[in-house]
Amino acid sequence: MMSQRMCLSLTVVAMVNSTEPHGWPNTSTKDLLDNIKNPRYNWSPEIRGVILSSILYGMLIVKIPVGYLSGIYSIRKMVSCALILSSLSSLLIPLAADAGEMPLIACRVVQGLGQGTVSIAQHMVWVKWAPPLERGRLTSLSVSGLMLGPFIALLATGFICQALGWPFVFYIFGACGCALGLFWFILFYDDPKDHPCISVDEKELITSSLMAQVTSSGQSLPIKAMLKSLPLWAISLGCFAFSWTNHVMFLYSPTFISSRLHVNVTENGLLSALPYLFSWVLGILVGQVADLFLSRNMFCVTTIRKLFTTLGLLLPSLFGICLCHLSSGFHSTIIFLILASATSVFCIVGILINPLDIAPRYYGFLKGVTVLIGMTGGLTSSTLAGIILNRDPESSWSKIFFLMAAINIISLTFYLIFAKAEIQDWAKEKQHTRL
C-alpha cells in the first residue's frame, strides 16, 4: 500500500519533460528509445503538486465512514476489496497519464479511497485478534510495514525506471497489490473462532482474554460523550502532532538532503530511504518492549502509553533542532536525520493504539476520527514548510524544526495531563435491569 503511494513521488521525475522538447531534430536514437520507454509530459510544478497530493483527498473522504462501517461489516471483505481497488488504480496510472492530468488526478483520488479504507479497517483486526498483553507487539509489527513499504519503493523505483521504464513501476506494484488482496481474502478470518488453522488452545486464549470486550455492531455512537471526552481529545491532539512531525521529516528529507549535502538524485534516494529502514526496525522493537513492561507488571497501561508518546514526540523535536545547529558534516547530518525521523515510531505503542484502550467497541470509528485529525496536521505542516522554504531555502530549516518542536511540546503537555488507558464510561456496555 505504501509502496504504491510513495512510488509516484520518484517516478514523476522521469515522467516530466526536460527543457528540451520532444522530437528535437538532433535527438539521438538512444534518447528516442528512452522517450518510448519513459513517456514524458509537460506538467508544471503546480500540476505536479496537485497530482502528488490528490491521493490524500481520497483518503480524507473515507476515514470516518470506514471507521464506523468497519465495526459493522466484514473486515475481510472490506480490506481485500480496498486493496484490489488501490492496486487496479495503480495499474491504470500509465494509461491515465497518457489521457491527461485530470484522468490521472481522478485515478489517484480513487486510489486514495482504497488506501484510506485499508489504513482504517485493518486496525479493527486487533479488536478480536489481539489479547491485551500482546497489543503492543502486534500493532507495532503491522504498522511497521508503513515504513518498510516506502523504503522498498525508494530503493526499487529508480532501478525499475532505468531498466524497464517508469510505467513498469506501477504495473509491478499494482500486480503485487492485487495478489495481496486475494491472499488476504483467502487467509484472513474476521473472528479467531472461525479460523480453521489455529489450535483450540490458541482460540481459547484469544477469546477468553477479550471476554469483557464488546464491539459497536448495530449500536448508535455516543457522539456527545465523545466530544466531551478529554482523553479522546488528548489522543487526537497527539495524532495531530505525530502526523505534523512525520510529514515534515519524511516529505522534506530529500529537499533537506539536497540543500545541505548537494548530492545527486540517486544518492538522495538512497539516503532518503535510510530513515524508513531504521523506523521499520525500531517500530518492531518498541512493541516488544511495551508488551514486556506490561507482562512483567513494570508499568500500568496508562504509564506505558504516556512514556512512549513522550519519546515519540520529544526525541524527533530534539534531533530536528540538532540537525540544524549541530550537524556540521555529512555523517552527523545523516545520523541526526535518521534519529529525528525514526524516533517518532515510539508513538505506535502510545497515542496510535490508545483509542483501543479507552473504547474498544468504537475503535474503528475513533481510529478514523483521530487519523483524520492527524492528516489535517500533516497537510498543514507540509503546506507551511513549503511556504517557509519558498522565502529562504537555506536558512528556513531552523524555523521549520522549531515550529515542529513547539507543536509537539504543546500536544504532549495536553496528552500527559488528560490521557487515560481505561475503558471510558461512555464506551462501556450499559446493563439494563428488569423490575
mmCIF file of C-alpha atoms in Angstrom, residues 60-340:
data_model
loop_
_atom_site.group_PDB
_atom_site.id
_atom_site.type_symbol
_atom_site.label_atom_id
_atom_site.label_comp_id
_atom_site.label_asym_id
_atom_site.label_seq_id
_atom_site.Cartn_x
_atom_site.Cartn_y
_atom_site.Cartn_z
ATOM 1 C CA LEU A 60 -9.686 12.068 3.776
ATOM 2 C CA ILE A 61 -13.143 11.319 2.346
ATOM 3 C CA VAL A 62 -13.364 7.761 3.673
ATOM 4 C CA LYS A 63 -11.695 7.974 7.101
ATOM 5 C CA ILE A 64 -14.741 8.478 9.330
ATOM 6 C CA PRO A 65 -17.275 6.469 7.246
ATOM 7 C CA VAL A 66 -14.914 3.489 7.076
ATOM 8 C CA GLY A 67 -14.163 3.812 10.782
ATOM 9 C CA TYR A 68 -17.869 3.460 11.530
ATOM 10 C CA LEU A 69 -18.632 0.767 8.953
ATOM 11 C CA SER A 70 -15.639 -1.366 9.975
ATOM 12 C CA GLY A 71 -17.379 -2.000 13.289
ATOM 13 C CA ILE A 72 -20.395 -3.401 11.438
ATOM 14 C CA TYR A 73 -19.275 -5.152 8.249
ATOM 15 C CA SER A 74 -16.668 -7.818 7.470
ATOM 16 C CA ILE A 75 -13.073 -6.578 7.726
ATOM 17 C CA ARG A 76 -12.038 -9.444 5.481
ATOM 18 C CA LYS A 77 -14.146 -8.214 2.585
ATOM 19 C CA MET A 78 -13.519 -4.508 3.164
ATOM 20 C CA VAL A 79 -9.729 -4.763 3.221
ATOM 21 C CA SER A 80 -9.410 -7.207 0.326
ATOM 22 C CA CYS A 81 -11.716 -5.156 -1.923
ATOM 23 C CA ALA A 82 -9.945 -1.919 -0.974
ATOM 24 C CA LEU A 83 -6.507 -3.440 -1.665
ATOM 25 C CA ILE A 84 -7.641 -4.578 -5.103
ATOM 26 C CA LEU A 85 -9.211 -1.151 -5.811
ATOM 27 C CA SER A 86 -5.953 0.625 -4.928
ATOM 28 C CA SER A 87 -3.925 -1.855 -6.975
ATOM 29 C CA LEU A 88 -6.156 -1.603 -10.059
ATOM 30 C CA SER A 89 -5.808 2.173 -9.827
ATOM 31 C CA SER A 90 -2.025 1.735 -9.785
ATOM 32 C CA LEU A 91 -2.193 -0.427 -12.909
ATOM 33 C CA LEU A 92 -4.243 2.266 -14.668
ATOM 34 C CA ILE A 93 -1.948 5.193 -13.811
ATOM 35 C CA PRO A 94 0.211 4.942 -17.006
ATOM 36 C CA LEU A 95 -2.941 4.905 -19.155
ATOM 37 C CA ALA A 96 -4.462 7.772 -17.157
ATOM 38 C CA ALA A 97 -1.255 9.809 -17.515
ATOM 39 C CA ASP A 98 -1.432 9.430 -21.303
ATOM 40 C CA ALA A 99 -5.048 10.625 -21.231
ATOM 41 C CA GLY A 100 -4.175 13.844 -19.369
ATOM 42 C CA GLU A 101 -3.769 15.434 -15.977
ATOM 43 C CA MET A 102 -7.412 15.198 -14.880
ATOM 44 C CA PRO A 103 -7.781 11.435 -15.530
ATOM 45 C CA LEU A 104 -4.543 10.891 -13.601
ATOM 46 C CA ILE A 105 -5.745 13.015 -10.678
ATOM 47 C CA ALA A 106 -9.069 11.138 -10.672
ATOM 48 C CA CYS A 107 -7.192 7.835 -10.667
ATOM 49 C CA ARG A 108 -5.123 8.934 -7.674
ATOM 50 C CA VAL A 109 -8.243 10.044 -5.780
ATOM 51 C CA VAL A 110 -9.807 6.614 -6.351
ATOM 52 C CA GLN A 111 -6.566 5.024 -5.184
ATOM 53 C CA GLY A 112 -6.821 7.174 -2.058
ATOM 54 C CA LEU A 113 -10.314 5.817 -1.385
ATOM 55 C CA GLY A 114 -8.932 2.285 -1.384
ATOM 56 C CA GLN A 115 -5.871 3.122 0.694
ATOM 57 C CA GLY A 116 -7.868 5.125 3.221
ATOM 58 C CA THR A 117 -10.190 2.158 3.670
ATOM 59 C CA VAL A 118 -7.303 -0.247 4.266
ATOM 60 C CA SER A 119 -5.468 2.066 6.665
ATOM 61 C CA ILE A 120 -8.500 2.287 8.975
ATOM 62 C CA ALA A 121 -10.226 -1.079 8.570
ATOM 63 C CA GLN A 122 -7.113 -3.156 9.180
ATOM 64 C CA HIS A 123 -6.798 -1.712 12.687
ATOM 65 C CA MET A 124 -10.153 -3.288 13.602
ATOM 66 C CA VAL A 125 -8.470 -6.678 13.270
ATOM 67 C CA TRP A 126 -6.939 -6.272 16.728
ATOM 68 C CA VAL A 127 -10.308 -5.794 18.418
ATOM 69 C CA LYS A 128 -10.957 -9.547 18.071
ATOM 70 C CA TRP A 129 -7.448 -10.860 17.499
ATOM 71 C CA ALA A 130 -5.130 -9.079 19.965
ATOM 72 C CA PRO A 131 -5.031 -10.105 23.647
ATOM 73 C CA PRO A 132 -4.327 -7.027 25.824
ATOM 74 C CA LEU A 133 -0.801 -8.194 26.721
ATOM 75 C CA GLU A 134 0.135 -8.618 23.041
ATOM 76 C CA ARG A 135 -1.408 -5.497 21.520
ATOM 77 C CA GLY A 136 1.829 -3.529 21.528
ATOM 78 C CA ARG A 137 3.908 -6.009 19.558
ATOM 79 C CA LEU A 138 1.104 -6.964 17.156
ATOM 80 C CA THR A 139 0.242 -3.347 16.391
ATOM 81 C CA SER A 140 3.865 -2.254 16.017
ATOM 82 C CA LEU A 141 4.621 -5.214 13.757
ATOM 83 C CA SER A 142 1.744 -4.381 11.418
ATOM 84 C CA VAL A 143 2.245 -0.606 11.452
ATOM 85 C CA SER A 144 5.983 -1.032 10.832
ATOM 86 C CA GLY A 145 5.032 -2.082 7.304
ATOM 87 C CA LEU A 146 4.151 1.577 6.685
ATOM 88 C CA MET A 147 7.871 2.256 6.999
ATOM 89 C CA LEU A 148 9.126 -0.803 5.130
ATOM 90 C CA GLY A 149 6.969 -0.024 2.069
ATOM 91 C CA PRO A 150 8.490 3.412 1.335
ATOM 92 C CA PHE A 151 11.986 2.016 1.955
ATOM 93 C CA ILE A 152 11.440 -0.653 -0.708
ATOM 94 C CA ALA A 153 9.729 1.809 -3.052
ATOM 95 C CA LEU A 154 12.520 4.373 -2.822
ATOM 96 C CA LEU A 155 15.169 1.734 -3.481
ATOM 97 C CA ALA A 156 13.385 -0.165 -6.250
ATOM 98 C CA THR A 157 11.695 2.619 -8.219
ATOM 99 C CA GLY A 158 14.875 4.199 -9.545
ATOM 100 C CA PHE A 159 16.239 0.870 -10.788
ATOM 101 C CA ILE A 160 12.916 -0.099 -12.411
ATOM 102 C CA CYS A 161 12.685 3.266 -14.186
ATOM 103 C CA GLN A 162 16.191 2.872 -15.548
ATOM 104 C CA ALA A 163 15.855 -0.760 -16.615
ATOM 105 C CA LEU A 164 12.224 -1.081 -17.745
ATOM 106 C CA GLY A 165 10.683 2.395 -17.751
ATOM 107 C CA TRP A 166 8.517 4.183 -15.209
ATOM 108 C CA PRO A 167 5.200 2.550 -16.309
ATOM 109 C CA PHE A 168 6.502 -0.796 -15.035
ATOM 110 C CA VAL A 169 6.800 0.661 -11.541
ATOM 111 C CA PHE A 170 3.007 0.923 -11.409
ATOM 112 C CA TYR A 171 2.498 -2.410 -13.155
ATOM 113 C CA ILE A 172 4.739 -4.260 -10.693
ATOM 114 C CA PHE A 173 3.415 -2.645 -7.511
ATOM 115 C CA GLY A 174 -0.158 -2.883 -8.818
ATOM 116 C CA ALA A 175 0.151 -6.590 -9.623
ATOM 117 C CA CYS A 176 1.690 -7.272 -6.203
ATOM 118 C CA GLY A 177 -1.191 -5.411 -4.556
ATOM 119 C CA CYS A 178 -3.811 -7.437 -6.432
ATOM 120 C CA ALA A 179 -2.128 -10.662 -5.330
ATOM 121 C CA LEU A 180 -2.017 -9.402 -1.736
ATOM 122 C CA GLY A 181 -5.727 -8.589 -1.833
ATOM 123 C CA LEU A 182 -6.539 -12.138 -2.967
ATOM 124 C CA PHE A 183 -4.251 -13.653 -0.338
ATOM 125 C CA TRP A 184 -5.888 -11.525 2.358
ATOM 126 C CA PHE A 185 -9.367 -12.727 1.351
ATOM 127 C CA ILE A 186 -8.253 -16.366 1.347
ATOM 128 C CA LEU A 187 -6.130 -16.417 4.503
ATOM 129 C CA PHE A 188 -7.710 -13.866 6.846
ATOM 130 C CA TYR A 189 -10.748 -14.500 9.068
ATOM 131 C CA ASP A 190 -12.729 -11.843 10.935
ATOM 132 C CA ASP A 191 -13.005 -13.910 14.107
ATOM 133 C CA PRO A 192 -10.427 -16.351 15.543
ATOM 134 C CA LYS A 193 -13.286 -18.748 16.326
ATOM 135 C CA ASP A 194 -13.817 -19.243 12.580
ATOM 136 C CA HIS A 195 -10.169 -19.811 11.638
ATOM 137 C CA PRO A 196 -9.550 -23.436 10.602
ATOM 138 C CA CYS A 197 -5.763 -23.440 11.039
ATOM 139 C CA ILE A 198 -5.187 -22.351 14.635
ATOM 140 C CA SER A 199 -5.378 -24.681 17.619
ATOM 141 C CA VAL A 200 -8.279 -24.842 20.051
ATOM 142 C CA ASP A 201 -5.996 -23.677 22.870
ATOM 143 C CA GLU A 202 -4.972 -20.589 20.912
ATOM 144 C CA LYS A 203 -8.593 -19.773 20.112
ATOM 145 C CA GLU A 204 -9.478 -20.129 23.778
ATOM 146 C CA LEU A 205 -6.546 -17.922 24.809
ATOM 147 C CA ILE A 206 -7.609 -15.115 22.474
ATOM 148 C CA THR A 207 -11.346 -15.254 23.137
ATOM 149 C CA SER A 208 -11.026 -15.606 26.922
ATOM 150 C CA SER A 209 -8.713 -12.592 27.155
ATOM 151 C CA LEU A 210 -11.295 -10.497 25.304
ATOM 152 C CA MET A 211 -14.425 -11.724 27.092
ATOM 153 C CA ALA A 212 -15.182 -8.349 28.687
ATOM 154 C CA GLN A 213 -14.727 -6.513 25.406
ATOM 155 C CA VAL A 214 -17.663 -5.764 23.114
ATOM 156 C CA THR A 215 -17.976 -4.094 19.749
ATOM 157 C CA SER A 216 -20.329 -1.401 18.488
ATOM 158 C CA SER A 217 -22.033 -3.550 15.857
ATOM 159 C CA GLY A 218 -25.528 -2.227 15.237
ATOM 160 C CA GLN A 219 -25.371 0.369 18.028
ATOM 161 C CA SER A 220 -25.553 4.155 17.902
ATOM 162 C CA LEU A 221 -22.497 6.265 18.606
ATOM 163 C CA PRO A 222 -22.343 8.373 21.797
ATOM 164 C CA ILE A 223 -21.198 11.456 19.893
ATOM 165 C CA LYS A 224 -21.888 13.942 22.708
ATOM 166 C CA ALA A 225 -19.936 11.880 25.219
ATOM 167 C CA MET A 226 -17.072 11.542 22.766
ATOM 168 C CA LEU A 227 -16.920 15.299 22.211
ATOM 169 C CA LYS A 228 -16.723 15.853 25.982
ATOM 170 C CA SER A 229 -14.045 13.183 26.489
ATOM 171 C CA LEU A 230 -10.716 14.804 27.407
ATOM 172 C CA PRO A 231 -8.761 11.535 26.935
ATOM 173 C CA LEU A 232 -10.073 11.345 23.364
ATOM 174 C CA TRP A 233 -9.108 14.974 22.714
ATOM 175 C CA ALA A 234 -5.661 14.214 24.146
ATOM 176 C CA ILE A 235 -5.231 11.350 21.671
ATOM 177 C CA SER A 236 -6.483 13.487 18.789
ATOM 178 C CA LEU A 237 -4.089 16.329 19.578
ATOM 179 C CA GLY A 238 -1.243 13.826 19.907
ATOM 180 C CA CYS A 239 -2.092 12.361 16.489
ATOM 181 C CA PHE A 240 -2.087 15.887 15.061
ATOM 182 C CA ALA A 241 1.467 16.428 16.354
ATOM 183 C CA PHE A 242 2.614 12.959 15.253
ATOM 184 C CA SER A 243 1.376 13.488 11.706
ATOM 185 C CA TRP A 244 2.836 17.012 11.645
ATOM 186 C CA THR A 245 6.257 15.582 12.534
ATOM 187 C CA ASN A 246 6.016 12.656 10.118
ATOM 188 C CA HIS A 247 5.090 14.799 7.141
ATOM 189 C CA VAL A 248 7.872 17.296 7.810
ATOM 190 C CA MET A 249 10.547 14.630 8.300
ATOM 191 C CA PHE A 250 9.634 12.204 5.547
ATOM 192 C CA LEU A 251 8.274 14.510 2.841
ATOM 193 C CA TYR A 252 11.017 17.092 3.135
ATOM 194 C CA SER A 253 14.004 14.847 3.862
ATOM 195 C CA PRO A 254 15.015 14.713 0.152
ATOM 196 C CA THR A 255 14.788 18.510 -0.065
ATOM 197 C CA PHE A 256 16.851 18.912 3.105
ATOM 198 C CA ILE A 257 19.476 16.443 1.883
ATOM 199 C CA SER A 258 19.696 18.212 -1.475
ATOM 200 C CA SER A 259 20.088 21.670 0.084
ATOM 201 C CA ARG A 260 22.592 20.623 2.750
ATOM 202 C CA LEU A 261 24.626 17.823 1.156
ATOM 203 C CA HIS A 262 24.264 18.669 -2.572
ATOM 204 C CA VAL A 263 24.159 15.020 -3.711
ATOM 205 C CA ASN A 264 22.741 13.663 -6.982
ATOM 206 C CA VAL A 265 19.268 12.169 -7.310
ATOM 207 C CA THR A 266 20.380 8.532 -6.975
ATOM 208 C CA GLU A 267 22.345 9.202 -3.793
ATOM 209 C CA ASN A 268 19.483 11.329 -2.479
ATOM 210 C CA GLY A 269 17.070 8.442 -2.943
ATOM 211 C CA LEU A 270 19.332 6.021 -1.081
ATOM 212 C CA LEU A 271 19.911 8.454 1.788
ATOM 213 C CA SER A 272 16.196 9.300 1.982
ATOM 214 C CA ALA A 273 15.395 5.594 2.288
ATOM 215 C CA LEU A 274 17.597 5.071 5.357
ATOM 216 C CA PRO A 275 15.197 6.696 7.888
ATOM 217 C CA TYR A 276 12.426 4.337 6.723
ATOM 218 C CA LEU A 277 14.656 1.306 7.298
ATOM 219 C CA PHE A 278 15.559 2.361 10.825
ATOM 220 C CA SER A 279 11.911 3.267 11.527
ATOM 221 C CA TRP A 280 10.839 -0.223 10.495
ATOM 222 C CA VAL A 281 13.366 -1.927 12.784
ATOM 223 C CA LEU A 282 12.692 0.389 15.719
ATOM 224 C CA GLY A 283 8.932 0.064 15.250
ATOM 225 C CA ILE A 284 9.123 -3.708 15.761
ATOM 226 C CA LEU A 285 11.371 -3.356 18.816
ATOM 227 C CA VAL A 286 9.210 -0.823 20.665
ATOM 228 C CA GLY A 287 6.216 -3.150 20.510
ATOM 229 C CA GLN A 288 8.232 -5.934 22.118
ATOM 230 C CA VAL A 289 9.463 -3.600 24.861
ATOM 231 C CA ALA A 290 5.986 -2.222 25.614
ATOM 232 C CA ASP A 291 4.492 -5.721 25.969
ATOM 233 C CA LEU A 292 7.452 -6.744 28.145
ATOM 234 C CA PHE A 293 6.669 -3.884 30.517
ATOM 235 C CA LEU A 294 3.026 -4.994 30.633
ATOM 236 C CA SER A 295 3.630 -8.725 31.065
ATOM 237 C CA ARG A 296 6.035 -8.137 33.973
ATOM 238 C CA ASN A 297 3.765 -5.507 35.571
ATOM 239 C CA MET A 298 6.578 -2.965 35.493
ATOM 240 C CA PHE A 299 4.214 -0.158 34.470
ATOM 241 C CA CYS A 300 0.466 0.242 34.078
ATOM 242 C CA VAL A 301 -1.027 0.722 30.607
ATOM 243 C CA THR A 302 -1.534 4.467 31.075
ATOM 244 C CA THR A 303 2.109 4.963 32.072
ATOM 245 C CA ILE A 304 3.302 2.961 29.057
ATOM 246 C CA ARG A 305 1.170 4.994 26.651
ATOM 247 C CA LYS A 306 2.449 8.269 28.128
ATOM 248 C CA LEU A 307 6.072 7.101 28.234
ATOM 249 C CA PHE A 308 6.245 6.039 24.594
ATOM 250 C CA THR A 309 4.248 9.056 23.398
ATOM 251 C CA THR A 310 6.725 11.303 25.216
ATOM 252 C CA LEU A 311 9.633 9.591 23.476
ATOM 253 C CA GLY A 312 7.851 9.695 20.103
ATOM 254 C CA LEU A 313 7.177 13.443 20.244
ATOM 255 C CA LEU A 314 10.144 14.824 22.194
ATOM 256 C CA LEU A 315 13.011 12.921 20.555
ATOM 257 C CA PRO A 316 12.178 13.983 16.955
ATOM 258 C CA SER A 317 11.947 17.584 18.187
ATOM 259 C CA LEU A 318 15.325 17.362 19.901
ATOM 260 C CA PHE A 319 17.110 15.666 16.996
ATOM 261 C CA GLY A 320 15.438 18.005 14.497
ATOM 262 C CA ILE A 321 16.915 21.015 16.258
ATOM 263 C CA CYS A 322 20.289 19.235 16.456
ATOM 264 C CA LEU A 323 20.017 18.580 12.726
ATOM 265 C CA CYS A 324 20.014 22.317 12.072
ATOM 266 C CA HIS A 325 22.553 23.512 14.609
ATOM 267 C CA LEU A 326 24.889 20.607 15.473
ATOM 268 C CA SER A 327 25.295 18.767 12.150
ATOM 269 C CA SER A 328 28.468 20.141 10.630
ATOM 270 C CA GLY A 329 29.448 17.261 8.332
ATOM 271 C CA PHE A 330 27.994 14.574 6.106
ATOM 272 C CA HIS A 331 27.889 11.789 8.698
ATOM 273 C CA SER A 332 26.494 13.891 11.548
ATOM 274 C CA THR A 333 23.762 15.224 9.236
ATOM 275 C CA ILE A 334 22.667 11.734 8.191
ATOM 276 C CA ILE A 335 22.770 10.430 11.788
ATOM 277 C CA PHE A 336 20.600 13.254 13.137
ATOM 278 C CA LEU A 337 18.256 12.951 10.137
ATOM 279 C CA ILE A 338 17.753 9.229 10.784
ATOM 280 C CA LEU A 339 17.217 9.785 14.529
ATOM 281 C CA ALA A 340 14.780 12.670 14.002
#
